[in-house]
Coordinates of C-alpha atoms and ligand atoms in Angstrom, one line a residue:
Chain D
X1 CA 54.8 7.1 1.0
X2 CA 55.0 3.4 0.7
X3 CA 53.2 1.0 2.7
X4 CA 55.7 -0.3 5.0
X5 CA 56.0 3.2 6.2
X6 CA 52.7 3.5 6.9
X7 CA 52.3 0.4 8.6
X8 CA 54.7 1.4 10.7
X9 CA 52.9 4.6 11.5
X10 CA 49.7 3.0 12.1
X11 CA 51.2 0.7 14.5
X12 CA 53.1 2.9 16.7
X13 CA 50.3 5.1 17.2
X14 CA 48.2 2.2 17.6
X15 CA 49.9 0.5 20.2
X16 CA 49.9 4.1 22.2
X17 CA 46.1 4.1 21.7
X18 CA 45.1 0.8 22.6
X19 CA 46.7 1.6 26.0
X20 CA 44.5 4.3 27.0
X21 CA 41.3 2.4 25.4
X22 CA 41.0 0.6 28.4
X23 CA 41.0 3.4 30.8
X24 CA 40.1 6.8 29.4
X25 CA 36.0 7.7 28.9
X26 CA 34.8 7.2 25.7
X27 CA 34.3 10.9 24.5
X28 CA 37.7 11.7 25.5
X29 CA 38.5 8.2 23.3
X30 CA 37.3 9.6 20.3
X31 CA 38.7 13.0 20.6
X32 CA 42.0 11.3 20.8
X33 CA 41.1 9.2 17.7
X34 CA 40.9 12.3 16.1
X35 CA 44.2 13.7 17.1
X36 CA 45.4 10.6 16.4
X37 CA 44.1 11.0 12.8
X38 CA 45.2 14.3 12.6
X39 CA 49.0 13.5 13.3
X40 CA 48.9 10.4 10.7
X41 CA 47.7 12.4 8.1
X42 CA 50.5 14.7 9.0
X43 CA 52.8 12.2 8.8
X44 CA 51.9 10.5 5.5
X45 CA 51.3 13.8 4.2
X46 CA 48.2 12.2 3.2
X47 CA 45.6 15.3 2.4
X48 CA 41.8 15.3 3.5
X49 CA 39.5 14.3 1.2
X50 CA 38.3 17.2 -0.6
X51 CA 34.6 18.0 -0.9
X52 CA 33.0 17.1 -4.1
X53 CA 32.0 19.8 -6.4
X54 CA 28.6 19.2 -8.7
X55 CA 29.0 19.4 -12.2
X56 CA 25.8 18.4 -14.4
X57 CA 26.2 14.7 -15.4
X58 CA 26.3 13.6 -19.0
X59 CA 23.4 11.7 -20.5
X60 CA 23.7 7.9 -19.9
X61 CA 23.1 7.3 -23.9
X62 CA 25.9 9.1 -24.8
X63 CA 28.6 7.2 -22.7
X64 CA 30.1 3.9 -23.6
X65 CA 29.4 1.0 -21.0
X66 CA 32.9 1.3 -19.7
X67 CA 32.4 5.1 -18.7
X68 CA 29.1 4.7 -16.6
X69 CA 29.5 5.3 -13.2
X70 CA 26.6 5.3 -10.9
X71 CA 28.8 6.3 -7.6
X72 CA 28.1 10.2 -8.1
X73 CA 26.4 11.6 -5.0
X74 CA 24.5 14.0 -7.5
X75 CA 23.0 11.1 -9.6
X76 CA 19.6 11.1 -7.9
X77 CA 19.3 14.7 -7.4
X78 CA 19.8 15.7 -11.1
X79 CA 17.2 13.2 -11.8
X80 CA 19.4 10.8 -14.3
X81 CA 19.3 7.9 -11.8
X82 CA 16.7 6.0 -13.6
X83 CA 18.3 6.1 -17.2
X84 CA 21.4 5.0 -15.7
X85 CA 20.4 2.1 -13.7
X86 CA 18.1 1.2 -16.7
X87 CA 20.9 0.8 -18.7
X88 CA 23.2 -1.1 -16.5
X89 CA 20.3 -3.4 -15.5
X90 CA 19.6 -4.1 -19.4
X91 CA 23.2 -4.1 -20.5
X92 CA 25.5 -4.8 -17.9
X93 CA 23.5 -6.3 -14.9
X94 CA 27.2 -6.7 -12.9
X95 CA 29.0 -3.9 -14.0
X96 CA 32.5 -3.0 -12.9
X97 CA 33.7 0.7 -12.7
X98 CA 37.3 1.2 -11.8
X99 CA 37.9 4.6 -11.5
X100 CA 35.4 6.3 -8.8
X101 CA 36.2 8.3 -6.2
X102 CA 35.3 5.6 -4.0
X103 CA 37.5 3.2 -5.9
X104 CA 36.9 0.1 -7.8
X105 CA 33.4 -1.1 -7.7
X106 CA 30.7 -3.7 -9.0
X107 CA 27.7 -2.1 -9.2
X108 CA 24.9 -5.1 -9.1
X109 CA 21.6 -3.6 -10.4
X110 CA 19.0 -6.7 -11.2
X111 CA 16.7 -7.7 -8.4
X112 CA 17.7 -11.3 -8.4
X113 CA 21.3 -10.8 -8.3
X114 CA 20.8 -8.8 -5.5
X115 CA 18.9 -11.2 -3.5
X116 CA 21.4 -13.5 -4.2
X117 CA 24.5 -11.5 -3.0
X118 CA 22.5 -10.1 -0.2
X119 CA 21.9 -13.9 0.9
X120 CA 25.3 -15.1 0.7
X121 CA 27.2 -13.8 3.4
X122 CA 30.0 -16.4 3.1
X123 CA 30.8 -15.2 -0.3
X124 CA 30.1 -11.6 0.2
X125 CA 31.2 -9.8 3.4
X126 CA 29.4 -6.8 5.3
X127 CA 33.1 -6.2 6.6
X128 CA 34.4 -3.7 6.8
X129 CA 32.0 -1.3 5.9
X130 CA 28.5 -1.3 4.2
X131 CA 28.7 2.4 2.8
X132 CA 31.2 2.8 -1.1
X133 CA 33.8 4.7 0.8
X134 CA 35.5 4.4 3.9
X135 CA 34.0 6.0 7.4
X136 CA 36.8 8.5 8.5
X137 CA 39.8 6.7 9.4
X138 CA 39.9 5.7 12.8
X139 CA 36.1 6.5 13.7
X140 CA 35.8 2.5 14.2
X141 CA 32.3 2.2 15.8
X142 CA 31.3 -1.5 16.2
X143 CA 27.9 -1.7 14.3
X144 CA 26.9 -5.2 13.4
X145 CA 25.6 -4.1 10.6
X146 CA 28.8 -4.4 9.3
X147 CA 29.8 -7.7 10.9
X148 CA 29.3 -11.2 9.3
X149 CA 28.1 -14.3 11.5
X150 CA 28.7 -15.4 14.2
X151 CA 29.6 -11.8 15.5
X152 CA 26.8 -10.2 13.6
X153 CA 24.4 -12.7 15.0
X154 CA 25.3 -12.5 18.8
X155 CA 25.1 -8.5 18.8
X156 CA 21.9 -8.6 17.1
X157 CA 19.8 -10.6 19.1
X158 CA 21.0 -8.6 22.1
X159 CA 19.1 -5.7 20.6
X160 CA 16.3 -6.5 18.6
X161 CA 14.0 -7.3 21.2
X162 CA 13.7 -3.5 21.4
X163 CA 11.9 -2.9 18.0
X164 CA 10.3 -6.3 17.8
X165 CA 6.6 -6.3 17.3
X166 CA 5.6 -7.7 20.6
X167 CA 7.5 -4.6 22.1
X168 CA 6.3 -2.2 19.4
X169 CA 2.6 -2.9 20.6
X170 CA 3.7 -1.2 23.9
X171 CA 4.9 1.8 22.2
X172 CA 2.2 2.3 19.9
X173 CA 0.3 4.7 21.7
X174 CA 2.9 6.7 22.8
X175 CA 4.0 7.0 19.2
X176 CA 0.5 7.6 17.8
X177 CA 0.1 10.6 20.4
X178 CA 3.5 12.3 19.8
X179 CA 2.2 12.2 16.0
X180 CA -1.0 13.6 16.9
X181 CA 0.5 16.4 18.5
X182 CA 2.8 17.3 15.9
X183 CA -0.1 17.4 12.9
X184 CA -2.5 19.0 15.1
X185 CA 0.0 22.0 15.1
X186 CA 0.6 22.6 11.7
X187 CA -0.4 25.5 9.5
X188 CA -3.3 24.9 7.3
X189 CA -3.5 26.7 4.0
X190 CA -0.4 28.0 4.1
X191 CA 3.1 27.1 2.6
X192 CA 5.6 25.5 5.2
X193 CA 8.4 23.3 5.0
X194 CA 7.4 19.6 5.5
X195 CA 11.0 18.2 6.2
X196 CA 11.4 19.9 9.1
X197 CA 8.0 20.4 10.6
X198 CA 6.8 16.7 9.9
X199 CA 9.8 14.3 8.8
X200 CA 12.6 15.1 11.0
X201 CA 10.2 16.4 14.0
X202 CA 8.5 12.6 14.3
X203 CA 11.5 10.7 13.4
X204 CA 13.2 12.5 16.3
X205 CA 10.4 11.8 18.4
X206 CA 10.5 8.4 17.6
X207 CA 14.2 7.7 18.4
X208 CA 13.8 9.7 21.6
X209 CA 11.1 7.1 22.4
X210 CA 13.2 4.1 21.5
X211 CA 16.1 5.4 23.7
X212 CA 14.3 7.4 26.4
X213 CA 16.5 9.9 25.4
X214 CA 16.0 13.7 27.3
X215 CA 12.9 14.5 24.7
X216 CA 13.7 18.1 24.6
X217 CA 17.0 17.4 23.5
X218 CA 15.7 14.8 20.7
X219 CA 17.1 17.1 17.8
X220 CA 20.7 16.1 19.2
X221 CA 19.9 12.6 18.0
X222 CA 19.2 13.6 14.4
X223 CA 22.1 16.0 14.1
X224 CA 24.2 13.6 15.2
X225 CA 22.9 10.8 12.9
X226 CA 23.0 13.2 10.0
X227 CA 26.6 14.2 10.9
X228 CA 27.9 10.6 10.5
X229 CA 25.7 9.3 7.8
X230 CA 26.8 12.4 5.6
X231 CA 30.7 11.8 5.5
X232 CA 32.1 12.7 2.2
X233 CA 34.3 10.1 2.2
X234 CA 31.7 7.4 2.9
X235 CA 29.0 8.4 0.8
X236 CA 29.6 11.7 -0.8
X237 CA 28.0 13.7 1.4
X238 CA 28.7 16.9 3.1
X239 CA 30.3 16.3 6.5
X240 CA 34.0 16.3 6.9
X241 CA 36.0 13.9 9.2
X242 CA 37.0 17.1 11.5
X243 CA 33.0 17.7 11.6
X244 CA 32.5 14.4 12.9
X245 CA 35.5 13.9 15.2
X246 CA 34.1 17.4 16.8
X247 CA 30.4 16.2 16.9
X248 CA 30.8 12.4 18.1
X249 CA 32.3 12.7 21.6
X250 CA 29.4 14.7 22.6
X251 CA 27.1 11.8 21.8
X252 CA 29.5 9.6 23.3
X253 CA 29.4 11.7 26.5
X254 CA 25.5 12.0 26.5
X255 CA 24.9 8.0 25.8
X256 CA 27.1 7.1 28.7
X257 CA 25.4 9.4 30.7
X258 CA 21.9 8.1 29.5
X259 CA 23.2 4.6 30.7
X260 CA 24.4 5.8 34.0
X261 CA 21.2 7.5 34.6
X262 CA 18.7 4.4 33.8
X263 CA 20.7 2.5 36.0
X264 CA 20.4 4.8 38.8
X265 CA 16.7 5.2 38.2
X266 CA 16.2 1.5 37.7
X267 CA 18.2 0.8 41.0
X268 CA 15.6 3.7 42.8
X269 CA 12.9 1.3 41.9
X270 CA 11.7 2.9 38.5
X271 CA 9.4 1.1 36.6
X272 CA 11.5 -0.6 33.7
X273 CA 10.6 0.8 30.4
X274 CA 10.1 -0.4 27.0
X275 CA 13.6 1.3 25.9
X276 CA 16.7 0.4 24.4
X277 CA 18.8 1.3 27.5
X278 CA 16.3 -0.7 30.1
X279 CA 16.5 -3.8 27.7
X280 CA 20.0 -3.9 27.6
X281 CA 20.4 -3.4 31.5
X282 CA 18.1 -6.4 31.9
X283 CA 19.7 -9.2 29.9
X284 CA 22.9 -11.1 31.2
X285 CA 24.8 -10.7 27.8
X286 CA 24.2 -7.0 27.8
X287 CA 24.3 -5.8 31.2
X288 CA 28.0 -4.6 31.3
X289 CA 27.7 -3.5 27.7
X290 CA 29.2 -0.1 28.8
X291 CA 32.6 -1.8 29.7
X292 CA 32.8 -2.5 25.5
X293 CA 32.5 1.3 24.8
X294 CA 32.9 0.5 21.0
X295 CA 30.3 -1.7 21.1
X296 CA 28.1 0.1 22.9
X297 CA 28.5 3.4 21.1
X298 CA 28.2 1.5 17.6
X299 CA 24.6 -0.5 18.9
X300 CA 23.3 3.0 19.9
X301 CA 25.1 5.0 16.7
X302 CA 23.4 2.3 14.5
X303 CA 19.9 2.1 15.8
X304 CA 19.5 6.2 15.4
X305 CA 21.4 6.2 12.2
X306 CA 19.2 3.2 10.5
X307 CA 16.1 4.7 12.1
X308 CA 17.0 8.5 11.0
X309 CA 17.2 9.3 7.1
X310 CA 15.4 6.1 6.2
X311 CA 11.9 6.8 8.1
X312 CA 12.3 10.4 7.7
X313 CA 12.4 10.4 3.9
X314 CA 9.8 8.0 3.7
X315 CA 7.6 10.5 5.1
X316 CA 8.6 13.0 2.8
X317 CA 8.9 10.7 -0.2
X318 CA 5.0 9.6 0.3
X319 CA 3.8 12.6 0.3
X320 CA 6.0 13.4 -2.8
X321 CA 4.8 10.3 -4.7
X322 CA 1.1 11.1 -3.9
X323 CA 1.4 14.6 -6.0
X324 CA 2.9 12.9 -8.8
X325 CA 0.3 10.1 -8.5
X326 CA -2.7 11.8 -7.5
X327 CA -5.1 9.0 -8.5
X328 CA -3.2 6.6 -6.2
X329 CA -4.1 9.4 -3.5
X330 CA -7.9 9.4 -4.3
X331 CA -7.7 5.8 -4.1
X332 CA -6.6 5.5 -0.9
X333 CA -8.6 8.3 0.8
X334 CA -11.4 6.0 -0.3
X335 CA -10.3 2.9 0.8
X336 CA -8.0 3.6 4.1
X337 CA -7.8 -0.4 4.7
X338 CA -4.9 0.0 1.7
X339 CA -2.8 1.8 3.9
X340 CA -0.5 -0.9 5.1
X341 CA 0.0 -2.1 1.5
X342 CA 0.3 1.5 0.2
X343 CA 3.3 1.7 3.0
X344 CA 5.4 -0.9 1.7
X345 CA 4.8 0.4 -2.0
X346 CA 6.0 3.9 -0.6
X347 CA 9.2 2.5 0.7
X348 CA 9.6 0.2 -2.7
X349 CA 9.2 3.5 -4.6
X350 CA 11.5 6.0 -2.4
X351 CA 13.8 3.2 -1.5
X352 CA 15.3 5.4 1.2
X353 CA 18.9 4.0 1.2
X354 CA 20.3 3.3 -2.3
X355 CA 22.4 0.0 -1.4
X356 CA 24.1 -2.1 0.7
X357 CA 28.0 -2.2 0.1
X358 CA 29.7 -6.2 0.4
X359 CA 33.5 -7.5 -0.3
X360 CA 34.2 -10.5 -2.0
X361 CA 35.9 -13.4 0.1
X362 CA 36.8 -14.9 -2.7
X363 CA 37.3 -15.3 -6.4
X364 CA 34.1 -15.9 -7.8
X365 CA 31.7 -15.5 -10.9
X366 CA 28.5 -13.6 -11.1
X367 CA 26.1 -12.9 -13.9
X368 CA 28.9 -14.0 -16.1
X369 CA 31.5 -11.9 -14.8
X370 CA 34.5 -12.9 -12.6
X371 CA 35.2 -11.1 -9.3
X372 CA 38.1 -11.0 -7.4
X373 CA 38.5 -11.9 -3.9
X374 CA 38.3 -8.3 -2.3
X375 CA 36.7 -6.4 -4.7
X376 CA 34.0 -4.3 -3.4
X377 CA 30.2 -5.1 -4.7
X378 CA 27.4 -2.3 -4.3
X379 CA 24.0 -4.0 -4.3
X380 CA 21.9 -1.1 -5.8
X381 CA 18.1 -1.4 -3.9
X382 CA 17.2 1.8 -5.8
X383 CA 17.7 -0.3 -8.9
X384 CA 16.4 -3.7 -8.0
X385 CA 12.8 -2.0 -6.7
X386 CA 12.7 -0.5 -10.4
X387 CA 13.4 -4.0 -12.0
X388 CA 10.9 -4.2 -14.6
X389 CA 12.0 -8.2 -14.7
X390 CA 10.3 -8.1 -11.0
X391 CA 7.8 -5.2 -10.7
X392 CA 5.0 -4.8 -13.3
X393 CA 5.3 -0.5 -14.3
X394 CA 8.0 -0.3 -11.7
X395 CA 8.3 3.6 -12.0
X396 CA 4.9 3.8 -10.9
X397 CA 3.8 4.0 -7.7
X398 CA 0.3 1.4 -7.3
X399 CA -0.6 1.4 -3.8
X400 CA -2.4 -1.8 -4.3
X401 CA 0.3 -3.5 -5.9
X402 CA 0.1 -7.3 -4.8
X403 CA 3.8 -8.0 -4.5
X404 CA 4.5 -4.3 -2.8
X405 CA 5.9 -6.1 0.0
X406 CA 8.7 -7.9 -1.9
X407 CA 10.4 -4.7 -2.3
X408 CA 14.4 -4.7 -1.6
X409 CA 14.4 -1.6 0.3
X410 CA 14.9 -3.7 3.9
X411 CA 17.3 -5.7 2.1
X412 CA 17.4 -9.4 2.9
X413 CA 19.8 -12.5 4.5
X414 CA 20.7 -11.8 7.8
X415 CA 21.4 -8.2 7.6
X416 CA 17.4 -7.7 6.7
X417 CA 16.7 -4.3 8.7
X418 CA 16.0 -4.9 11.9
X419 CA 13.9 -1.8 12.3
X420 CA 11.3 -2.9 9.3
X421 CA 8.3 -3.1 11.5
X422 CA 8.9 0.3 13.6
X423 CA 9.5 1.6 10.3
X424 CA 6.1 0.3 8.9
X425 CA 4.2 1.1 12.3
X426 CA 5.4 4.8 12.2
X427 CA 4.3 5.7 8.8
X428 CA 1.1 3.6 9.2
X429 CA 0.3 5.7 11.8
X430 CA 1.4 9.0 10.4
X431 CA -0.5 8.0 7.4
X432 CA -4.0 7.1 9.7
X433 CA -3.5 10.5 11.0
X434 CA -2.9 12.7 7.9
X435 CA -6.1 11.0 6.6
X436 CA -8.3 11.6 9.6
X437 CA -7.3 15.5 9.2
X438 CA -6.2 16.9 5.8
X439 CA -8.2 16.7 2.4
X440 CA -4.9 17.4 0.4
X441 CA -1.4 17.9 0.6
X442 CA -0.2 19.7 -2.1
X443 CA 3.7 20.0 -2.9
X444 CA 4.3 23.7 -4.0
X445 CA 7.6 23.2 -5.5
X446 CA 10.0 20.4 -6.9
X447 CA 11.6 19.3 -3.5
X448 CA 15.6 19.6 -2.7
X449 CA 17.4 16.8 -2.6
X450 CA 20.2 15.7 -0.7
X451 CA 23.6 15.1 -1.7
X452 CA 24.6 11.4 -1.3
X453 CA 24.9 8.3 -3.1
X454 CA 23.5 6.4 -0.3
X455 CA 20.5 8.3 1.1
X456 CA 17.9 8.9 -0.9
X457 CA 16.3 11.8 0.3
X458 CA 14.4 15.4 0.6
X459 CA 16.0 18.5 2.5
X460 CA 13.4 20.8 2.0
X461 CA 9.8 20.4 0.7
X462 CA 7.2 23.1 0.4
X463 CA 3.7 21.8 0.8
X464 CA 0.1 23.2 1.7
X465 CA -2.5 21.5 3.7
X466 CA -6.4 21.5 2.9
X467 CA -8.3 20.5 6.0
X468 CA -10.9 17.6 5.5
X469 CA -14.2 18.9 5.8
X470 CA -16.2 17.5 8.7
Chain Q
X1 CA -9.6 -33.5 -0.3
X2 CA -6.0 -32.9 1.3
X3 CA -5.2 -30.2 3.3
X4 CA -2.7 -28.4 5.2
X5 CA -4.1 -26.4 8.5
X6 CA -2.7 -23.3 9.5
X7 CA -3.8 -22.0 13.2
X8 CA -3.8 -18.6 14.5
X9 CA -2.6 -17.5 18.0
X10 CA -6.4 -16.4 18.1
X11 CA -7.6 -20.0 17.9
X12 CA -9.0 -19.9 14.6
X13 CA -7.8 -22.2 12.0
X14 CA -7.9 -22.6 8.4
X15 CA -7.6 -25.3 5.8
X16 CA -6.0 -24.9 2.6
X17 CA -6.2 -27.2 -0.3
X18 CA -2.4 -28.9 -0.6
X19 CA -1.1 -28.7 -3.9
X20 CA 1.8 -31.0 -4.3
X21 CA 5.2 -29.0 -5.5
X22 CA 4.1 -25.7 -4.0
X23 CA 5.8 -24.6 -1.0
X24 CA 3.8 -23.9 2.0
X25 CA 4.3 -19.9 2.3
X26 CA 3.0 -19.7 -1.5
X27 CA -0.2 -22.2 -0.4
X28 CA -0.8 -19.7 2.7
X29 CA -0.3 -16.5 0.5
X30 CA -2.5 -17.8 -2.2
X31 CA -5.2 -18.7 0.4
X32 CA -4.8 -15.1 2.0
X33 CA -3.7 -17.1 5.4
X34 CA -3.3 -14.1 8.1
X35 CA 0.3 -13.5 9.2
X36 CA 2.4 -15.0 6.7
X37 CA 4.2 -12.2 4.7
X38 CA 6.7 -14.0 2.6
X39 CA 8.4 -10.7 1.8
X40 CA 11.3 -12.6 0.0
X41 CA 8.9 -14.3 -2.2
X42 CA 10.4 -17.7 -0.9
X43 CA 13.8 -17.1 -1.3
X44 CA 15.1 -18.1 2.4
X45 CA 16.0 -14.5 3.0
X46 CA 13.5 -12.6 4.9
X47 CA 11.9 -15.2 8.2
X48 CA 8.7 -13.6 7.4
X49 CA 6.9 -16.9 6.8
X50 CA 7.8 -18.3 10.0
X51 CA 5.6 -20.9 11.2
X52 CA 5.7 -23.8 14.2
X53 CA 5.1 -27.4 13.6
X54 CA 2.9 -29.4 15.7
X55 CA 5.4 -31.4 17.6
X56 CA 3.7 -34.8 16.5
X57 CA 4.7 -33.8 12.4
X58 CA 7.8 -32.4 13.3
X59 CA 9.9 -35.7 12.8
X60 CA 8.2 -36.6 9.6
X61 CA 9.6 -33.4 7.3
X62 CA 13.0 -33.1 6.2
X63 CA 15.1 -31.0 8.9
X64 CA 16.0 -27.4 7.8
X65 CA 19.3 -26.8 6.4
X66 CA 21.9 -24.5 7.1
X67 CA 20.3 -21.6 5.3
X68 CA 16.8 -21.9 6.9
X69 CA 18.2 -22.7 10.5
X70 CA 20.5 -19.1 10.3
X71 CA 17.2 -16.9 9.1
X72 CA 15.3 -18.9 12.0
X73 CA 18.1 -17.9 14.6
X74 CA 17.2 -14.5 14.0
X75 CA 13.3 -15.0 14.6
X76 CA 12.2 -13.2 18.1
X77 CA 10.0 -16.1 19.3
X78 CA 11.7 -19.0 17.9
X79 CA 10.2 -22.3 19.0
X80 CA 11.8 -25.5 19.2
X81 CA 9.6 -26.5 16.3
X82 CA 9.9 -23.3 14.2
X83 CA 10.3 -23.6 10.3
X84 CA 9.9 -21.3 7.5
X85 CA 7.1 -22.0 5.3
X86 CA 8.8 -21.3 2.2
X87 CA 11.4 -24.2 2.7
X88 CA 8.7 -27.0 3.2
X89 CA 7.8 -28.6 0.0
X90 CA 3.9 -29.9 0.0
X91 CA 3.6 -33.3 -0.7
X92 CA 0.5 -35.8 -0.2
X93 CA 2.4 -37.2 2.9
X94 CA 1.6 -34.0 4.6
X95 CA -1.7 -34.5 4.3
X96 CA -3.2 -33.0 7.4
X97 CA 0.0 -31.0 8.6
X98 CA -0.9 -28.9 11.4
X99 CA 1.2 -25.3 11.6
X100 CA 0.9 -22.6 14.2
X101 CA 1.3 -19.2 13.0
X102 CA 3.0 -17.0 15.1
X103 CA 1.3 -13.8 16.5
X104 CA 4.1 -11.7 15.0
X105 CA 6.7 -12.0 12.3
X106 CA 9.5 -9.8 12.1
Ligands
HEM1 C1 12.0 2.8 5.6 C2 13.0 2.7 6.7 C3 14.2 2.1 6.5 C4 14.7 1.3 5.7 C5 14.5 1.6 4.2 C6 15.9 0.8 6.3 C7 16.7 0.0 5.6 C8 17.5 -0.7 5.8 C9 18.7 -1.7 5.0 C10 18.6 -1.5 3.6 C11 19.3 -2.4 5.7 C12 20.5 -3.5 5.2 C13 20.1 -4.5 5.1 C14 20.8 -5.7 4.4 O1 22.3 -5.6 4.5 O2 20.3 -6.6 3.8 C15 19.1 -1.9 7.1 C16 19.6 -2.6 8.2 C17 19.5 -2.2 9.8 N1 18.4 -1.2 10.0 FE1 17.1 -0.5 8.7 N2 15.7 0.9 7.5 C18 14.4 1.5 8.0 C19 14.6 1.8 8.9 C20 14.7 1.2 10.0 C21 14.5 1.9 11.6 C22 13.6 2.5 12.1 C23 15.4 1.4 12.3 C24 15.9 1.3 14.2 C25 15.1 2.2 14.6 C26 16.5 0.6 11.5 C27 17.6 0.2 12.3 C28 18.5 -1.2 11.0 C29 19.6 -1.8 11.8 C30 19.8 -1.9 13.3 C31 19.8 -2.6 10.6 C32 21.4 -3.6 10.8 C33 20.7 -5.0 10.8 C34 21.5 -6.2 10.9 O3 22.5 -5.8 10.4 O4 21.2 -7.2 11.0 N3 16.3 0.7 10.3 N4 18.0 -0.9 7.1
FES2 S1 9.3 -16.3 2.3 FE1 11.3 -15.3 2.9 S2 12.0 -16.6 4.4 FE2 9.9 -17.2 3.5

């Protein structure tokens, strides 16, 4: 099928879609989008992407440079990521691989090069996506993480107040009491899975707090977020486009409802809260955001997706890291004042999001390599955070590392993580409350690692707690 | 001795020795001034070295360039004389410069 036909099909279908955009409720729009994509695939005879099948990855030493592909969603799970990235950092820090399941990509693997690309939004655009592949066709949620200035700035400034330090002070005691509840209910002296009981549960509570989402339904936030970030086409994960399009209309419906309920409660004289919806409704720029559905949905989705896997996996990652580096845990218990620096170090060590993607806006040169306009670049934070040119003994967890805060897990430049203070606060509270209760948190078996080239996380981790002697 | 004075929101101040050629974020960090994180190591890429320059001094500094301006525009408590400390290089002429450290960095 040639390009012109494809364009013609797209134009016809898009025009039909535009007509309904202005009038139809959000959830129905997304359902419509799904039918649109199915129709498009049928007309263009394009097969849906296949789920990826795991096979053992070769040892990196056995490969010539031009055959190294770091985009596999199994790289991290199979434990070979360190050797792959080390080889690239040493021998080809700006490395082209033309044949990946996600198209051709430049991998940027050294700390300084990543920083240079992340800072330079004029040469390296975050549009249209920041994940390696494409999001399922037509799921065009407008998220400012994948927009360039000035559009990015306007949208970010409208919402960032909700996670700004001043607002967090207001939420801290609520977050803490919700952490305490979870920890007080944990079984002591017996095996249980840390991931759902602690990491997922606490993250769900935090997100529900942030959005003032119905508390009993908080697990839906996690479900939607997992669905979206697990897209096969986007990150090599396990959710298919059909599953995503089936789940998202419900999310759209509930978010719209959340907006209208809040407006009604505020109108009825309820005290304004510190949540995102209140914030949006009380600012002149965003009071009518609901009338820009894709932007409204995009912003809410970005917040739950951005805050979900990341915080969750830092919570699991910290426990795992302390089991690998038990002396560091002893150091922490002896000196809880190290908690803030330890939190940064755990985030560096884990690097919950492996990368962000950019597209070159012009022909350019980076690290001696000629990069063409339109080429995709992947900034591998996971590698930059283990760059021996930047960090001493980069693979070791060292909780009093003086430059721990200089990790790049939050990115740099205009897109630097908006939720970074919230993430730090949530982790700080967790560790303060853990130290107050438990002497040991033993990991009983190697954790299970999720399938993704983007999220570096744990799906299962069996642990056993020992109570602190009083 | 030439100094730079960092004032905290609590009212306390700390004078740090001025080393010509260093940027003010590095000086603050080397002297453990609270509230200056400097997460990007002075690359103008994180915004965690935000300070507010005393009005009387503001005009005597070289103005912020476009890159600094953009990072500052994302700061939550931006003031008219907000600057990124890492983008100001210490010179003898800055002896006695007073900087307010905001209550929060973001
Ligand atoms: C340890 C936890 C977290 C990590 C490692 C993390 C990581 C990141 C990274 C790497 C970026 C992109 C930076 C860049 O392109 O330079 C980002 C952006 C973002 N994050 Fe986070 N994040 C975390 C927690 C959170 C939380 C808790 C929230 C919200 C509740 C959040 C919301 C966002 C948003 C909205 C953006 C887009 C910012 C922009 O484009 O201006 N993140 N995060
Ligand atoms: S230290 Fe990062 S902007 Fe100044």
